Backbone as a printed PyTorch tensor [residue, N CA C, xyz], in Angstrom:
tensor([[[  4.4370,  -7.7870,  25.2250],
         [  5.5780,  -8.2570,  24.4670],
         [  6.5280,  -7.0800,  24.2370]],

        [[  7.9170,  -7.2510,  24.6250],
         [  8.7730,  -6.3360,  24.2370],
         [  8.9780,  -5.7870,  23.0130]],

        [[  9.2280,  -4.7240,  22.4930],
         [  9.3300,  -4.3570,  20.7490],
         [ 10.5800,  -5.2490,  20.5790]],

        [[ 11.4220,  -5.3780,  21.3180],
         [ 12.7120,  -6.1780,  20.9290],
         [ 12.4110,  -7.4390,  20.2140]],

        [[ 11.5120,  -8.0870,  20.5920],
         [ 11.4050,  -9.4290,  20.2160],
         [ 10.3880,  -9.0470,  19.2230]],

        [[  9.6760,  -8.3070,  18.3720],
         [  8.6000,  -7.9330,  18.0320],
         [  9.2430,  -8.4080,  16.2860]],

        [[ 10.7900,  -8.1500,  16.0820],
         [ 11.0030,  -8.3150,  14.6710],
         [ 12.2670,  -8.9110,  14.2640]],

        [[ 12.6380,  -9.2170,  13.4150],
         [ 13.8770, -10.1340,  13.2790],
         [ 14.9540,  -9.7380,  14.0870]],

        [[ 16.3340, -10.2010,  14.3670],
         [ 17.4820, -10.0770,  14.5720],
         [ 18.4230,  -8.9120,  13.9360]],

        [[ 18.6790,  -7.9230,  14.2080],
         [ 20.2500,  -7.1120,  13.2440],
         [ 21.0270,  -7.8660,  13.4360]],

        [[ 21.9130,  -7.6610,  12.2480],
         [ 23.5400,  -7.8090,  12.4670],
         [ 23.9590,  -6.7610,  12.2660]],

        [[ 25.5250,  -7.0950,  12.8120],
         [ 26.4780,  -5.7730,  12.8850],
         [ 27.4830,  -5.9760,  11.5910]],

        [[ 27.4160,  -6.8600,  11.0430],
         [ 28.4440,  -7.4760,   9.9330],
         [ 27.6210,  -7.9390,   9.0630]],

        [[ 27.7180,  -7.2070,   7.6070],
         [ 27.3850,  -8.0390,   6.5640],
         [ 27.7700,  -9.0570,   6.1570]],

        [[ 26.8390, -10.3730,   5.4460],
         [ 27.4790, -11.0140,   5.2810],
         [ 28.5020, -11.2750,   4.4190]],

        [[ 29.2490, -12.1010,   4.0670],
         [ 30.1550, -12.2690,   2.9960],
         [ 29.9000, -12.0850,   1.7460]],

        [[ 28.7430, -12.8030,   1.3960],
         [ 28.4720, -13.2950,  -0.0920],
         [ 27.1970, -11.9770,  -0.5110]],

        [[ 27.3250, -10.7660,   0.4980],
         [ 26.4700,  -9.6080,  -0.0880],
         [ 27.1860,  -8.8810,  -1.0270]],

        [[ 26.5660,  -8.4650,  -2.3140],
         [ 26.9540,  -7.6740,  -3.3950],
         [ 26.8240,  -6.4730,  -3.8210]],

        [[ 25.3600,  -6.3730,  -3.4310],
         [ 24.6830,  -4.9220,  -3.8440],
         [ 24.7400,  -4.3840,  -2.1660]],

        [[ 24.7130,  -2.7750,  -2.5020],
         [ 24.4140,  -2.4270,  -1.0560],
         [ 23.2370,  -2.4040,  -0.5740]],

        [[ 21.7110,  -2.4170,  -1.2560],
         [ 21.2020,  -2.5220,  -0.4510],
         [ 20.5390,  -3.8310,  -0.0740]],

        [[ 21.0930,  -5.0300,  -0.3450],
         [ 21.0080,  -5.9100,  -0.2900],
         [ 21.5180,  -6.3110,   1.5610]],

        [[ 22.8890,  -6.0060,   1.2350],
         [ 23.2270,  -5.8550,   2.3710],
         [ 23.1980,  -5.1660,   3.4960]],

        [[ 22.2570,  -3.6630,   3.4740],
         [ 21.5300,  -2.5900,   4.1100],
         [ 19.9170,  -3.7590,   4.7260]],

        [[ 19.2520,  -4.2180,   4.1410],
         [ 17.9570,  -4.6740,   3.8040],
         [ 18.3780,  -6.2390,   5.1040]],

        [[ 19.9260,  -7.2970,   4.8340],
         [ 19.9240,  -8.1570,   5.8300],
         [ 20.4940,  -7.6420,   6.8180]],

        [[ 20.6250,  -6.4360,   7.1130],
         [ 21.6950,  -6.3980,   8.5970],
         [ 20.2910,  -5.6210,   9.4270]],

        [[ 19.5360,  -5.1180,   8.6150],
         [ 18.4760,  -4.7820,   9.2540],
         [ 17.7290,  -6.2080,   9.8300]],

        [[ 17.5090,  -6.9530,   8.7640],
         [ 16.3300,  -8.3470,   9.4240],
         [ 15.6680,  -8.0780,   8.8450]],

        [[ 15.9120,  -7.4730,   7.5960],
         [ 14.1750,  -7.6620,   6.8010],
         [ 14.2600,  -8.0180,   5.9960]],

        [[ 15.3290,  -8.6900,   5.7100],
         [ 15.7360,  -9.6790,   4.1730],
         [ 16.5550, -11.1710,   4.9060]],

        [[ 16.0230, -12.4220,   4.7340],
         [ 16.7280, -13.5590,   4.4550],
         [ 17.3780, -14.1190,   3.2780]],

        [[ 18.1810, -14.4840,   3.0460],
         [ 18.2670, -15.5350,   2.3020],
         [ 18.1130, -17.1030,   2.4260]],

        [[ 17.2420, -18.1460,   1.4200],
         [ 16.6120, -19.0310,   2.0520],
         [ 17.2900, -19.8220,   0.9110]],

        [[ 17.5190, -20.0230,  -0.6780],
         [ 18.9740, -20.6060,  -0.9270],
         [ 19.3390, -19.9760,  -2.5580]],

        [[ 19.7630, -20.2360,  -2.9630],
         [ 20.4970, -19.5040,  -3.9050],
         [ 19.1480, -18.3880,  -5.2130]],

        [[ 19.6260, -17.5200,  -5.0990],
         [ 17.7760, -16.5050,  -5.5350],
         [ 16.6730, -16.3130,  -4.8780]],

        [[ 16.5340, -17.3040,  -3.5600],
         [ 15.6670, -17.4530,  -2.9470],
         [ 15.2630, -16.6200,  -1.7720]],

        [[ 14.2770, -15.6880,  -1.2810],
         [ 14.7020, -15.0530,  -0.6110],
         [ 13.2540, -14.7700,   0.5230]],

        [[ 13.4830, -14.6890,   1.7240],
         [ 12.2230, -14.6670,   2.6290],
         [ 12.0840, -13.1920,   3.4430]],

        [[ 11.2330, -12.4130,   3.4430],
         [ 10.6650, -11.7440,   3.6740],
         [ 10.1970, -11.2850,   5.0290]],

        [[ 10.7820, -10.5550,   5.4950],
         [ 10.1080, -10.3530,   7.1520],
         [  8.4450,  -9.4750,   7.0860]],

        [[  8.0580,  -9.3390,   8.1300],
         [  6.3730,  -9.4260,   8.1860],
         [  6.4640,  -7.1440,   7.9600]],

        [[  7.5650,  -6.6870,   8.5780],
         [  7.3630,  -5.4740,   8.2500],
         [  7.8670,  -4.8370,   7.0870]],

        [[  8.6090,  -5.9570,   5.8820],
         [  8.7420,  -5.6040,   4.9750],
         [  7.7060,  -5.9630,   4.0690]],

        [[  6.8530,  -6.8420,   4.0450],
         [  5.8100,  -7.3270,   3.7540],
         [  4.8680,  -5.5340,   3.5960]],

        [[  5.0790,  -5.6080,   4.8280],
         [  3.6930,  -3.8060,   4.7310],
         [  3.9280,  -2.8870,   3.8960]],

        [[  5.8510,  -2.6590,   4.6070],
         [  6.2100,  -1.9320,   3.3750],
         [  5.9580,  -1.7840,   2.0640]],

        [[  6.0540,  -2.4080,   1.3060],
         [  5.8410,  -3.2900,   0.3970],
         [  4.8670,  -3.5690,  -0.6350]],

        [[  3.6610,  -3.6440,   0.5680],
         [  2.1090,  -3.8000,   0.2820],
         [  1.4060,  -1.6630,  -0.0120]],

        [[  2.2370,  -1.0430,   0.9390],
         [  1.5730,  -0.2740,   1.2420],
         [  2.5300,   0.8230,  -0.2520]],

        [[  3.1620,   0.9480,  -0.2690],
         [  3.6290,   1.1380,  -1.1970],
         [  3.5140,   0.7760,  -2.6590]],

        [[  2.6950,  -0.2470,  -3.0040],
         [  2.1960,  -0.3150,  -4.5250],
         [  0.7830,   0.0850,  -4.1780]],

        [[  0.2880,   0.0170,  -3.2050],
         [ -1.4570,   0.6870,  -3.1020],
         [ -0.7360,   2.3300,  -3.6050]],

        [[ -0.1520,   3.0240,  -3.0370],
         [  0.2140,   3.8870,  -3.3120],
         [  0.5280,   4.3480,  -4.9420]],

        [[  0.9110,   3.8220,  -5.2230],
         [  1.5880,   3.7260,  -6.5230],
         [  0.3000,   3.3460,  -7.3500]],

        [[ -0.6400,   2.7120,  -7.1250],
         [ -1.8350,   2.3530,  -7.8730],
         [ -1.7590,   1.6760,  -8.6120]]])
């Protein structure tokens, strides 16, 4: 399997309705959805991030 296909989509354009920057840093990468208003879905390598980082933190 190619790494290309391995993780979400970038964009090159934030979207409109982004506010914070890293909000909008976090979807142009593909590791943040929005799914509908507060709602928000999670890609599988932010997930690790994530995980691996409060083990850390203890």
């Amino acid at each position: 399997m190619r790494a290309s296909r391995l993780f979400g989509r970038t964009l090159r354009e934030a979207p409109a309705d982004a506010d914070t920057q890293s909000y909008r840093l976090m979807v142009r990468a593909g590791l943040l959805k929005r799914i509908g208003s507060g709602i928000f879905a999670y890609s599988p390598l932010l997930w690790r991030v994530g995980r691996a980082s409060m083990q850390e933190s203890g």
